[in-house]
PDB file of C-alpha atoms in Angstrom:
ATOM      1  CA  MET A 205      95.245 108.336 144.748  1.00  0.00           C
ATOM      2  CA  ASN A 206      96.273 109.797 148.053  1.00  0.00           C
ATOM      3  CA  MET A 207      99.831 109.798 149.418  1.00  0.00           C
ATOM      4  CA  ARG A 208      99.243 106.857 151.785  1.00  0.00           C
ATOM      5  CA  LYS A 209      98.227 104.585 148.873  1.00  0.00           C
ATOM      6  CA  ILE A 210     101.228 105.709 146.811  1.00  0.00           C
ATOM      7  CA  THR A 211     103.603 105.036 149.717  1.00  0.00           C
ATOM      8  CA  SER A 212     101.966 101.649 150.310  1.00  0.00           C
ATOM      9  CA  LEU A 213     102.375 100.773 146.616  1.00  0.00           C
ATOM     10  CA  LYS A 214     106.041 101.854 146.644  1.00  0.00           C
ATOM     11  CA  ASP A 215     106.745  99.683 149.696  1.00  0.00           C
ATOM     12  CA  LYS A 216     105.425  96.531 147.972  1.00  0.00           C
ATOM     13  CA  PHE A 217     108.414  96.413 145.588  1.00  0.00           C
ATOM     14  CA  SER A 218     112.046  95.811 146.477  1.00  0.00           C
ATOM     15  CA  TYR A 219     114.774  98.141 145.266  1.00  0.00           C
ATOM     16  CA  TRP A 220     115.736  95.816 142.397  1.00  0.00           C
ATOM     17  CA  GLN A 221     112.118  95.309 141.368  1.00  0.00           C
ATOM     18  CA  LYS A 222     111.748  99.086 141.147  1.00  0.00           C
ATOM     19  CA  VAL A 223     114.921  99.319 139.053  1.00  0.00           C
ATOM     20  CA  GLY A 224     113.680  96.511 136.813  1.00  0.00           C
ATOM     21  CA  LEU A 225     110.275  98.190 136.352  1.00  0.00           C
ATOM     22  CA  LEU A 226     111.974 101.511 135.590  1.00  0.00           C
ATOM     23  CA  VAL A 227     114.248  99.881 132.998  1.00  0.00           C
ATOM     24  CA  LEU A 228     111.273  98.044 131.453  1.00  0.00           C
ATOM     25  CA  ALA A 229     109.277 101.292 131.253  1.00  0.00           C
ATOM     26  CA  GLY A 230     112.293 103.008 129.651  1.00  0.00           C
ATOM     27  CA  VAL A 231     112.639 100.238 127.053  1.00  0.00           C
ATOM     28  CA  ILE A 232     108.911 100.385 126.201  1.00  0.00           C
ATOM     29  CA  VAL A 233     108.943 104.182 125.880  1.00  0.00           C
ATOM     30  CA  GLY A 234     112.202 104.087 123.903  1.00  0.00           C
ATOM     31  CA  LEU A 235     110.899 101.463 121.466  1.00  0.00           C
ATOM     32  CA  GLY A 236     107.674 103.438 121.049  1.00  0.00           C
ATOM     33  CA  LEU A 237     109.612 106.614 120.256  1.00  0.00           C
ATOM     34  CA  LEU A 238     111.876 104.699 117.843  1.00  0.00           C
ATOM     35  CA  PHE A 239     108.803 103.248 116.123  1.00  0.00           C
ATOM     36  CA  PHE A 240     107.273 106.736 115.719  1.00  0.00           C
ATOM     37  CA  TYR A 241     110.606 108.074 114.439  1.00  0.00           C
ATOM     38  CA  LEU A 242     111.077 105.303 111.876  1.00  0.00           C
ATOM     39  CA  LEU A 243     107.518 105.814 110.635  1.00  0.00           C
ATOM     40  CA  ARG A 244     108.142 109.594 110.443  1.00  0.00           C
ATOM     41  CA  MET A 245     104.989 110.088 112.516  1.00  0.00           C
ATOM     42  CA  HIS A 246     105.763 113.778 113.106  1.00  0.00           C
ATOM     43  CA  THR A 247     105.360 114.526 109.371  1.00  0.00           C
ATOM     44  CA  TYR A 248     101.761 113.295 109.467  1.00  0.00           C
ATOM     45  CA  VAL A 249     100.749 115.041 112.649  1.00  0.00           C
ATOM     46  CA  VAL A 250     102.120 118.557 112.188  1.00  0.00           C
ATOM     47  CA  GLY A 251     101.012 119.628 108.792  1.00  0.00           C
ATOM     48  CA  ASP A 252      99.427 119.095 105.450  1.00  0.00           C
ATOM     49  CA  ASP A 253     102.509 118.552 103.297  1.00  0.00           C
ATOM     50  CA  PRO A 254     101.592 115.924 100.669  1.00  0.00           C
ATOM     51  CA  ALA A 255     105.225 114.768 100.676  1.00  0.00           C
ATOM     52  CA  ALA A 256     104.449 113.090 104.021  1.00  0.00           C
ATOM     53  CA  CYS A 257     102.240 110.637 102.149  1.00  0.00           C
ATOM     54  CA  VAL A 258     105.200 109.247 100.210  1.00  0.00           C
ATOM     55  CA  ASN A 259     106.928 108.142 103.390  1.00  0.00           C
ATOM     56  CA  CYS A 260     105.375 104.875 102.195  1.00  0.00           C
ATOM     57  CA  HIS A 261     106.634 104.019  98.710  1.00  0.00           C
ATOM     58  CA  ILE A 262     103.269 102.407  97.841  1.00  0.00           C
ATOM     59  CA  MET A 263     101.861 105.961  97.723  1.00  0.00           C
ATOM     60  CA  ALA A 264     104.315 107.108  95.023  1.00  0.00           C
ATOM     61  CA  PRO A 265     101.888 106.603  92.091  1.00  0.00           C
ATOM     62  CA  TYR A 266      99.159 108.539  93.906  1.00  0.00           C
ATOM     63  CA  TYR A 267     101.483 111.413  94.739  1.00  0.00           C
ATOM     64  CA  ALA A 268     102.869 111.520  91.181  1.00  0.00           C
ATOM     65  CA  THR A 269      99.439 111.515  89.521  1.00  0.00           C
ATOM     66  CA  TRP A 270      98.007 114.054  92.004  1.00  0.00           C
ATOM     67  CA  SER A 271     100.961 116.437  91.533  1.00  0.00           C
ATOM     68  CA  ARG A 272     100.361 116.534  87.781  1.00  0.00           C
ATOM     69  CA  SER A 273      96.604 116.994  88.051  1.00  0.00           C
ATOM     70  CA  SER A 274      94.581 120.191  88.404  1.00  0.00           C
ATOM     71  CA  HIS A 275      94.149 119.333  92.104  1.00  0.00           C
ATOM     72  CA  GLY A 276      97.928 119.403  92.548  1.00  0.00           C
ATOM     73  CA  ARG A 277      97.839 123.191  92.269  1.00  0.00           C
ATOM     74  CA  ASP A 278      95.040 123.856  94.751  1.00  0.00           C
ATOM     75  CA  ALA A 279      94.487 120.905  97.103  1.00  0.00           C
ATOM     76  CA  THR A 280      96.578 118.815  99.465  1.00  0.00           C
ATOM     77  CA  CYS A 281      95.945 115.166 100.296  1.00  0.00           C
ATOM     78  CA  ASN A 282      94.236 116.206 103.532  1.00  0.00           C
ATOM     79  CA  ASP A 283      91.888 118.564 101.672  1.00  0.00           C
ATOM     80  CA  CYS A 284      90.312 115.525 100.013  1.00  0.00           C
ATOM     81  CA  HIS A 285      91.021 112.530 102.239  1.00  0.00           C
ATOM     82  CA  VAL A 286      90.397 113.870 105.762  1.00  0.00           C
ATOM     83  CA  PRO A 287      87.224 115.485 107.187  1.00  0.00           C
ATOM     84  CA  ASN A 288      87.586 119.255 107.284  1.00  0.00           C
ATOM     85  CA  GLY A 289      84.449 120.241 109.214  1.00  0.00           C
ATOM     86  CA  ASN A 290      86.151 120.656 112.595  1.00  0.00           C
ATOM     87  CA  ILE A 291      89.548 120.026 114.117  1.00  0.00           C
ATOM     88  CA  ALA A 292      88.390 117.138 116.350  1.00  0.00           C
ATOM     89  CA  SER A 293      86.947 115.052 113.512  1.00  0.00           C
ATOM     90  CA  HIS A 294      89.931 116.012 111.333  1.00  0.00           C
ATOM     91  CA  TYR A 295      92.542 114.630 113.737  1.00  0.00           C
ATOM     92  CA  LEU A 296      90.427 111.689 114.940  1.00  0.00           C
ATOM     93  CA  PHE A 297      89.926 110.439 111.375  1.00  0.00           C
ATOM     94  CA  LYS A 298      93.530 111.223 110.426  1.00  0.00           C
ATOM     95  CA  GLY A 299      94.823 109.258 113.425  1.00  0.00           C
ATOM     96  CA  MET A 300      92.540 106.264 112.937  1.00  0.00           C
ATOM     97  CA  ASP A 301      93.140 106.118 109.194  1.00  0.00           C
ATOM     98  CA  GLY A 302      96.871 106.579 109.678  1.00  0.00           C
ATOM     99  CA  MET A 303      97.099 103.744 112.198  1.00  0.00           C
ATOM    100  CA  LYS A 304      95.088 101.517 109.834  1.00  0.00           C
ATOM    101  CA  HIS A 305      97.665 102.238 107.109  1.00  0.00           C
ATOM    102  CA  VAL A 306     100.524 101.567 109.542  1.00  0.00           C
ATOM    103  CA  GLY A 307      98.901  98.216 110.333  1.00  0.00           C
ATOM    104  CA  TYR A 308      98.643  97.352 106.639  1.00  0.00           C
ATOM    105  CA  PHE A 309     102.255  98.383 106.079  1.00  0.00           C
ATOM    106  CA  VAL A 310     103.737  96.536 109.081  1.00  0.00           C
ATOM    107  CA  THR A 311     101.834  93.331 108.271  1.00  0.00           C
ATOM    108  CA  HIS A 312     102.504  93.669 104.521  1.00  0.00           C
ATOM    109  CA  GLY A 313      98.739  93.730 104.013  1.00  0.00           C
ATOM    110  CA  GLU A 314      98.579  96.717 101.666  1.00  0.00           C
ATOM    111  CA  ARG A 315      97.160  96.023  98.234  1.00  0.00           C
ATOM    112  CA  GLN A 316      98.945  96.907  95.013  1.00  0.00           C
ATOM    113  CA  ALA A 317      96.013  99.083  93.968  1.00  0.00           C
ATOM    114  CA  ILE A 318      94.707 101.024  96.936  1.00  0.00           C
ATOM    115  CA  MET A 319      90.950 101.578  96.949  1.00  0.00           C
ATOM    116  CA  ALA A 320      89.058 103.936  99.243  1.00  0.00           C
ATOM    117  CA  GLU A 321      87.086 102.084 101.891  1.00  0.00           C
ATOM    118  CA  GLU A 322      83.539 103.059 102.931  1.00  0.00           C
ATOM    119  CA  ALA A 323      84.504 105.688 105.531  1.00  0.00           C
ATOM    120  CA  SER A 324      87.112 107.215 103.230  1.00  0.00           C
ATOM    121  CA  SER A 325      84.697 107.325 100.295  1.00  0.00           C
ATOM    122  CA  GLU A 326      82.205 109.287 102.362  1.00  0.00           C
ATOM    123  CA  VAL A 327      84.893 111.762 103.463  1.00  0.00           C
ATOM    124  CA  ILE A 328      86.184 112.182  99.909  1.00  0.00           C
ATOM    125  CA  MET A 329      82.727 112.897  98.493  1.00  0.00           C
ATOM    126  CA  ASP A 330      81.892 115.326 101.308  1.00  0.00           C
ATOM    127  CA  ASN A 331      85.108 117.185 100.480  1.00  0.00           C
ATOM    128  CA  CYS A 332      84.296 117.206  96.749  1.00  0.00           C
ATOM    129  CA  ILE A 333      80.995 118.859  97.596  1.00  0.00           C
ATOM    130  CA  ARG A 334      82.601 121.232 100.114  1.00  0.00           C
ATOM    131  CA  CYS A 335      85.006 122.579  97.499  1.00  0.00           C
ATOM    132  CA  HIS A 336      82.651 122.467  94.522  1.00  0.00           C
ATOM    133  CA  THR A 337      79.378 123.623  96.117  1.00  0.00           C
ATOM    134  CA  GLN A 338      78.943 126.569  93.772  1.00  0.00           C
ATOM    135  CA  LEU A 339      79.551 124.355  90.758  1.00  0.00           C
ATOM    136  CA  ASN A 340      76.962 121.818  91.959  1.00  0.00           C
ATOM    137  CA  THR A 341      74.267 124.252  93.016  1.00  0.00           C
ATOM    138  CA  GLU A 342      74.567 127.193  90.607  1.00  0.00           C
ATOM    139  CA  PHE A 343      76.248 126.035  87.411  1.00  0.00           C
ATOM    140  CA  VAL A 344      75.458 122.358  86.873  1.00  0.00           C
ATOM    141  CA  LYS A 345      72.465 122.367  89.228  1.00  0.00           C
ATOM    142  CA  THR A 346      72.975 118.799  90.416  1.00  0.00           C
ATOM    143  CA  GLY A 347      72.149 119.894  93.941  1.00  0.00           C
ATOM    144  CA  ARG A 348      73.745 118.407  97.027  1.00  0.00           C
ATOM    145  CA  VAL A 349      73.983 114.648  96.667  1.00  0.00           C
ATOM    146  CA  ASN A 350      75.957 113.079  99.494  1.00  0.00           C
ATOM    147  CA  TYR A 351      77.685 109.712  99.510  1.00  0.00           C
ATOM    148  CA  MET A 352      74.939 107.894 101.400  1.00  0.00           C
ATOM    149  CA  MET A 353      72.326 109.154  98.920  1.00  0.00           C
ATOM    150  CA  ALA A 354      74.504 107.831  96.093  1.00  0.00           C
ATOM    151  CA  ARG A 355      74.765 104.460  97.869  1.00  0.00           C
ATOM    152  CA  ARG A 356      70.950 104.303  98.063  1.00  0.00           C
ATOM    153  CA  GLY A 357      70.648 105.081  94.351  1.00  0.00           C
ATOM    154  CA  GLU A 358      69.309 108.613  94.931  1.00  0.00           C
ATOM    155  CA  GLY A 359      72.099 110.201  92.915  1.00  0.00           C
ATOM    156  CA  MET A 360      75.599 109.507  91.726  1.00  0.00           C
ATOM    157  CA  ALA A 361      78.933 109.663  93.485  1.00  0.00           C
ATOM    158  CA  CYS A 362      81.286 112.309  92.116  1.00  0.00           C
ATOM    159  CA  TRP A 363      83.700 109.676  90.777  1.00  0.00           C
ATOM    160  CA  ASP A 364      80.972 107.946  88.789  1.00  0.00           C
ATOM    161  CA  CYS A 365      81.580 110.650  86.182  1.00  0.00           C
ATOM    162  CA  HIS A 366      84.990 111.964  87.270  1.00  0.00           C
ATOM    163  CA  ARG A 367      86.777 108.633  87.694  1.00  0.00           C
ATOM    164  CA  ASN A 368      90.188 109.924  86.653  1.00  0.00           C
ATOM    165  CA  VAL A 369      90.233 112.982  88.945  1.00  0.00           C
ATOM    166  CA  PRO A 370      92.796 113.556  90.376  1.00  0.00           C
ATOM    167  CA  HIS A 371      94.763 110.297  90.274  1.00  0.00           C
ATOM    168  CA  GLY A 372      94.185 109.226  86.684  1.00  0.00           C
ATOM    169  CA  GLY A 373      92.246 106.051  87.435  1.00  0.00           C
ATOM    170  CA  MET A 374      93.663 102.861  88.953  1.00  0.00           C
ATOM    171  CA  ASN A 375      97.263 103.212  90.124  1.00  0.00           C
ATOM    172  CA  THR A 376      99.789 100.620  91.211  1.00  0.00           C
ATOM    173  CA  LEU A 377     103.555 100.622  91.500  1.00  0.00           C
ATOM    174  CA  SER A 378     103.728  98.431  88.400  1.00  0.00           C
ATOM    175  CA  GLY A 379     101.051 100.433  86.532  1.00  0.00           C
ATOM    176  CA  THR A 380     102.926 103.712  87.125  1.00  0.00           C
ATOM    177  CA  PRO A 381     106.499 102.402  86.780  1.00  0.00           C
ATOM    178  CA  TYR A 382     108.433 105.665  86.975  1.00  0.00           C
ATOM    179  CA  ALA A 383     106.423 107.226  89.787  1.00  0.00           C
ATOM    180  CA  GLU A 384     109.070 106.637  92.451  1.00  0.00           C
ATOM    181  CA  SER A 385     111.619 108.667  90.493  1.00  0.00           C
ATOM    182  CA  GLN A 386     109.149 111.573  90.236  1.00  0.00           C
ATOM    183  CA  VAL A 387     108.267 112.031  93.903  1.00  0.00           C
ATOM    184  CA  PRO A 388     110.173 113.341  96.942  1.00  0.00           C
ATOM    185  CA  ILE A 389     110.740 109.967  98.631  1.00  0.00           C
ATOM    186  CA  PRO A 390     112.652 110.735 101.838  1.00  0.00           C
ATOM    187  CA  PRO A 391     115.934 109.015 102.671  1.00  0.00           C
ATOM    188  CA  SER A 392     115.850 106.178 105.161  1.00  0.00           C
ATOM    189  CA  PRO A 393     115.721 107.398 108.772  1.00  0.00           C
ATOM    190  CA  VAL A 394     117.919 104.465 109.835  1.00  0.00           C
ATOM    191  CA  PRO A 395     121.502 105.674 110.418  1.00  0.00           C
ATOM    192  CA  GLU A 396     124.111 104.324 107.960  1.00  0.00           C
ATOM    193  CA  TRP A 397     126.141 102.646 110.725  1.00  0.00           C
ATOM    194  CA  LEU A 398     123.049 100.648 111.753  1.00  0.00           C
ATOM    195  CA  GLN A 399     122.299  99.702 108.128  1.00  0.00           C
ATOM    196  CA  ARG A 400     125.879  98.432 107.772  1.00  0.00           C
ATOM    197  CA  LEU A 401     125.570  96.555 111.068  1.00  0.00           C
ATOM    198  CA  VAL A 402     122.495  94.631 109.910  1.00  0.00           C
ATOM    199  CA  GLY A 403     123.931  94.162 106.416  1.00  0.00           C
ATOM    200  CA  LYS A 404     121.613  96.369 104.353  1.00  0.00           C
TER     201      LYS A 404
END
């Protein structure tokens, strides 16, 4: 856009219309920032700390079972659940998957027992193979079987044999009743004065 078009666009609005548009833009940006703050979005974006996953209490059983498994010593959630081939695919998948989970949470659409969907299953199996390549090729000699080969019946998915690794099978809040007391669930980001104001 050149300067003449910008000036022409500015002249189409009155002073009060400009003020109103500026206030509206401020409200939209402010609500967006508040939304990101309340969802603790920064904890997902800037690191691999598994404690970020328990920002949602529905993840407490998965965090608790992972932290007591052999994977709890050597792998983070992102090591298994996010592509690790390159940084672009890593953050693209993380962002898309994260927004899907936000959608489930906001609409109360999350299931009691979370199951990996097709895209997640493929990522998880690729990461199993990435970490356990030597085991597959030299020791057990299963070779490289990827998720799509397993779907076509040309091999087995890793969890066909290792169903309880690392989360101990099917988990729900009711099936793992003390999980929430065993994980680092963060305090509410809503200030106490606001909680009192809305009566919570």
